[in-house]
Short mmCIF file of C-alpha atoms in Angstrom, two decimals:
data_model
loop_
_atom_site.label_atom_id
_atom_site.label_comp_id
_atom_site.label_asym_id
_atom_site.label_seq_id
_atom_site.Cartn_x
_atom_site.Cartn_y
_atom_site.Cartn_z
CA GLU A 1 -18.96 -2.25 -1.21
CA ALA A 2 -15.71 -2.32 1.35
CA ALA A 3 -14.66 1.63 1.97
CA VAL A 4 -11.91 3.46 3.76
CA THR A 5 -12.80 7.10 3.82
CA GLN A 6 -10.45 9.90 4.51
CA SER A 7 -10.16 13.75 5.80
CA PRO A 8 -9.59 16.50 5.23
CA ARG A 9 -8.37 15.20 1.08
CA ASN A 10 -5.52 18.72 1.66
CA LYS A 11 -4.82 20.30 5.05
CA VAL A 12 -2.13 23.42 5.29
CA THR A 13 -0.54 23.49 8.03
CA VAL A 14 2.50 25.63 9.89
CA THR A 15 5.79 23.96 11.86
CA GLY A 16 4.85 23.46 15.18
CA GLY A 17 1.02 23.34 14.54
CA ASN A 18 -1.65 20.16 15.36
CA VAL A 19 -3.10 18.35 12.82
CA THR A 20 -6.25 15.36 12.77
CA LEU A 21 -5.81 13.39 10.31
CA SER A 22 -9.40 10.35 10.24
CA CYS A 23 -10.12 7.34 8.30
CA ARG A 24 -13.06 5.75 8.92
CA GLN A 25 -13.92 2.06 7.38
CA THR A 26 -17.23 0.32 6.46
CA ASN A 27 -15.67 -3.51 6.39
CA SER A 28 -16.28 -4.54 9.32
CA HIS A 29 -12.53 -4.86 9.16
CA ASN A 30 -9.72 -5.35 12.85
CA TYR A 31 -7.10 -4.17 11.50
CA MET A 32 -6.62 -0.54 10.06
CA TYR A 33 -3.89 1.19 8.76
CA TRP A 34 -1.96 4.50 8.32
CA TYR A 35 1.27 5.16 5.73
CA ARG A 36 2.76 7.45 4.65
CA GLN A 37 4.01 8.16 0.33
CA ASP A 38 7.30 9.25 -0.43
CA THR A 39 8.73 9.86 -3.70
CA GLY A 40 11.19 7.18 -3.79
CA HIS A 41 10.41 5.63 -0.07
CA GLY A 42 6.51 3.85 -1.94
CA LEU A 43 4.34 3.53 1.56
CA ARG A 44 5.96 2.81 5.26
CA LEU A 45 3.58 2.07 8.08
CA ILE A 46 3.34 4.76 10.36
CA HIS A 47 0.52 2.76 12.94
CA TYR A 48 -1.39 0.22 13.06
CA SER A 49 -4.07 -1.53 15.62
CA TYR A 50 -6.79 -4.31 15.65
CA GLY A 51 -8.93 -2.87 17.64
CA ALA A 52 -10.97 0.15 19.45
CA GLY A 53 -8.95 1.48 22.02
CA ASN A 54 -5.54 -0.89 20.29
CA LEU A 55 -2.66 0.94 18.57
CA GLN A 56 1.31 -1.15 17.50
CA ILE A 57 4.04 0.75 16.28
CA GLY A 58 4.21 0.40 12.84
CA ASP A 59 8.58 1.65 10.90
CA VAL A 60 8.01 5.58 11.10
CA PRO A 61 6.27 6.18 13.46
CA ASP A 62 8.66 9.06 15.46
CA GLY A 63 6.81 12.47 15.61
CA TYR A 64 2.82 10.41 15.35
CA LYS A 65 0.69 9.74 17.66
CA ALA A 66 -2.80 7.33 16.62
CA THR A 67 -5.95 6.55 18.31
CA ARG A 68 -8.92 4.16 17.12
CA THR A 69 -11.70 5.45 19.05
CA THR A 70 -13.91 2.71 17.37
CA GLN A 71 -13.97 -0.84 15.22
CA GLU A 72 -14.65 2.00 12.81
CA ASP A 73 -11.93 5.23 13.18
CA PHE A 74 -8.58 5.04 13.20
CA PHE A 75 -7.05 8.86 14.07
CA LEU A 76 -3.48 9.65 12.71
CA LEU A 77 -2.12 12.54 14.48
CA LEU A 78 1.56 15.32 14.31
CA GLU A 79 0.72 17.16 17.47
CA LEU A 80 4.10 19.88 17.00
CA ALA A 81 3.99 19.16 12.84
CA SER A 82 7.43 19.37 11.08
CA PRO A 83 8.53 20.38 7.51
CA SER A 84 9.10 16.97 7.32
CA GLN A 85 5.90 14.50 7.29
CA THR A 86 4.87 17.03 5.00
CA SER A 87 3.83 13.58 2.67
CA LEU A 88 0.79 12.19 1.33
CA TYR A 89 -1.16 9.73 4.07
CA PHE A 90 -2.96 6.67 3.64
CA CYS A 91 -4.92 5.18 5.34
CA ALA A 92 -5.88 1.18 5.16
CA SER A 93 -8.25 -2.06 6.71
CA SER A 94 -7.66 -5.91 6.51
CA ALA A 95 -9.08 -8.98 7.95
CA GLY A 96 -5.87 -9.37 9.56
CA THR A 97 -5.47 -12.96 7.99
CA GLY A 98 -2.35 -12.13 6.60
CA ASP A 99 -2.95 -12.58 3.77
CA GLY A 100 -2.05 -9.35 1.94
CA ASP A 101 -5.85 -8.23 1.06
CA GLU A 102 -5.97 -4.24 2.36
CA TYR A 103 -8.66 -1.94 0.66
CA PHE A 104 -6.70 2.01 1.09
CA GLY A 105 -8.01 5.50 1.43
CA PRO A 106 -8.23 8.17 -0.86
CA GLY A 107 -5.31 9.25 0.58
CA THR A 108 -4.68 12.75 2.59
CA ARG A 109 -2.20 15.14 1.01
CA LEU A 110 -0.38 16.94 3.60
CA THR A 111 1.44 20.34 3.76
CA VAL A 112 3.65 21.45 6.62
CA LEU A 113 4.90 25.14 6.19
CA THR B 1 12.62 -8.57 8.90
CA GLN B 2 11.28 -8.67 4.60
CA THR B 3 12.43 -6.50 2.32
CA VAL B 4 10.70 -5.22 -1.02
CA SER B 5 12.89 -4.64 -4.69
CA GLN B 6 11.38 -3.14 -7.38
CA SER B 7 14.00 -2.66 -9.66
CA ASP B 8 12.95 -1.00 -12.92
CA ALA B 9 11.45 2.60 -11.51
CA HIS B 10 10.24 3.37 -14.62
CA VAL B 11 8.76 1.19 -17.61
CA THR B 12 7.94 2.33 -20.66
CA VAL B 13 5.83 0.66 -23.22
CA PHE B 14 3.63 1.28 -26.18
CA GLU B 15 -0.28 -0.09 -26.04
CA GLY B 16 -0.56 -3.37 -26.84
CA ASP B 17 2.82 -4.85 -26.29
CA SER B 18 2.90 -7.74 -22.72
CA VAL B 19 5.08 -6.82 -20.08
CA GLU B 20 6.92 -7.72 -17.62
CA LEU B 21 7.56 -5.71 -13.73
CA ARG B 22 10.08 -7.44 -11.32
CA CYS B 23 9.40 -7.67 -7.78
CA ASN B 24 11.89 -9.75 -5.40
CA TYR B 25 12.17 -9.86 -1.72
CA SER B 26 13.68 -11.30 0.72
CA TYR B 27 12.19 -12.82 4.14
CA GLY B 28 12.96 -15.88 6.15
CA GLY B 29 9.48 -17.18 6.75
CA SER B 30 5.84 -18.00 4.91
CA ILE B 31 4.76 -15.13 3.66
CA TYR B 32 1.66 -13.21 1.13
CA LEU B 33 2.91 -11.54 -1.71
CA SER B 34 0.82 -9.04 -3.74
CA TRP B 35 0.87 -6.28 -6.38
CA TYR B 36 -1.06 -3.24 -6.25
CA ILE B 37 -1.88 -0.30 -8.53
CA GLN B 38 -2.23 3.78 -7.88
CA HIS B 39 -3.50 5.89 -10.89
CA HIS B 40 -2.46 8.93 -10.45
CA GLY B 41 -4.06 10.71 -7.49
CA HIS B 42 -6.18 8.12 -6.03
CA GLY B 43 -5.45 5.43 -2.75
CA LEU B 44 -4.02 1.78 -3.79
CA GLN B 45 -6.14 -1.31 -4.35
CA PHE B 46 -5.70 -4.75 -4.94
CA LEU B 47 -3.92 -6.81 -7.84
CA LEU B 48 -3.25 -10.24 -6.54
CA LYS B 49 -1.68 -11.99 -4.50
CA TYR B 50 0.17 -15.43 -3.16
CA TYR B 51 0.31 -17.83 -0.82
CA SER B 52 0.84 -21.67 -2.24
CA GLY B 53 0.09 -23.38 -5.28
CA ASN B 54 -0.25 -23.27 -9.20
CA PRO B 55 2.79 -20.42 -8.80
CA VAL B 56 0.93 -18.50 -11.39
CA VAL B 57 -1.90 -16.58 -9.91
CA GLN B 58 -4.42 -14.80 -11.95
CA GLY B 59 -5.41 -11.41 -10.60
CA VAL B 60 -7.90 -8.51 -12.27
CA ASN B 61 -8.15 -7.47 -15.89
CA GLY B 62 -5.77 -9.93 -17.76
CA PHE B 63 -2.53 -9.23 -15.51
CA GLU B 64 -0.97 -12.08 -14.26
CA ALA B 65 2.09 -12.44 -11.85
CA GLU B 66 4.13 -15.76 -11.16
CA PHE B 67 5.92 -16.45 -7.71
CA SER B 68 9.66 -18.28 -8.30
CA LYS B 69 10.91 -19.07 -4.64
CA SER B 70 14.63 -20.18 -6.21
CA ASP B 71 14.77 -16.96 -7.84
CA SER B 72 12.57 -15.08 -4.34
CA SER B 73 10.61 -13.47 -7.04
CA PHE B 74 6.75 -11.90 -7.79
CA HIS B 75 6.95 -10.76 -11.33
CA LEU B 76 3.97 -9.08 -12.54
CA ARG B 77 2.93 -9.43 -16.19
CA LYS B 78 0.26 -8.72 -19.03
CA ALA B 79 0.07 -9.61 -22.77
CA SER B 80 -0.94 -6.61 -23.88
CA VAL B 81 -1.90 -3.15 -21.96
CA HIS B 82 -4.35 -0.65 -22.65
CA TRP B 83 -3.28 3.01 -21.73
CA SER B 84 -5.62 2.73 -19.46
CA ASP B 85 -2.78 -0.06 -17.41
CA SER B 86 -0.39 3.10 -17.05
CA ALA B 87 -0.94 3.23 -13.23
CA VAL B 88 2.41 2.67 -9.92
CA TYR B 89 2.22 -0.66 -9.56
CA PHE B 90 3.09 -1.29 -5.74
CA CYS B 91 4.65 -5.20 -4.81
CA ALA B 92 4.03 -5.93 -1.43
CA VAL B 93 5.07 -8.46 1.06
CA SER B 94 3.12 -9.78 4.30
CA ALA B 95 4.02 -12.56 7.08
CA ILE B 96 1.99 -15.23 8.23
CA THR B 97 0.68 -13.70 10.86
CA ASN B 98 -2.30 -11.97 12.36
CA THR B 99 -1.94 -8.67 11.83
CA GLY B 100 -1.76 -7.62 7.47
CA LYS B 101 0.76 -5.41 8.32
CA LEU B 102 2.06 -5.19 4.63
CA THR B 103 5.54 -3.98 3.05
CA PHE B 104 5.87 -2.63 0.12
CA GLY B 105 8.36 -1.84 -2.73
CA ASP B 106 9.27 1.66 -3.59
CA GLY B 107 7.06 1.00 -6.97
CA THR B 108 7.13 1.21 -10.72
CA VAL B 109 5.55 3.87 -13.01
CA LEU B 110 4.45 1.98 -15.90
CA THR B 111 3.69 4.52 -18.86
CA VAL B 112 1.09 3.62 -21.49
CA LYS B 113 1.70 5.16 -24.85
CA PRO B 114 -0.11 5.06 -27.88
#
């Protein structure tokens, strides 16, 4: 069965802290995505990638970096975390055919104090 | 640029009622339309999608959605809801490209009362 896992599931850091969120997919999908979910905004795309070493900018990229080390692994980096980045973060993967099928991880709740 | 609008932030119905969750979109090109469900504390799960052909598409657990080009809509319906259908429902659109990038609406919280 297709699977997307995320770690950690919960993270608390302080303003200015350095945070890495991890995502792994076993779907053999080329595309992976990072979203943030905030009340009243739905899901907003931060970064995405179509393969190892590739990175594409999403709709709300400011303050975030990302790296795709392998087909399976996609990381989201917050090098100077700010309270405005307190959110629920989701990773997803897809075959990238544009057919609307994305598989989501369980989410990481990040709190920046 | 594509946009998705879900006009109802909250919908409350009783078990056994029918329900329609509204979704309107704007985009000038060819698109896929899809619906996702998010139960509390979980990630999103795919429900159904539409690209072409029969404008009424069937999804899992008795859900269906109807595409209307004239109304730029893709409303989700269920004839008889169960308490377990309580969740947040997201409508999404993706352009016919090879990125699979989705644009989501803000979601509709469906509460089914016993």
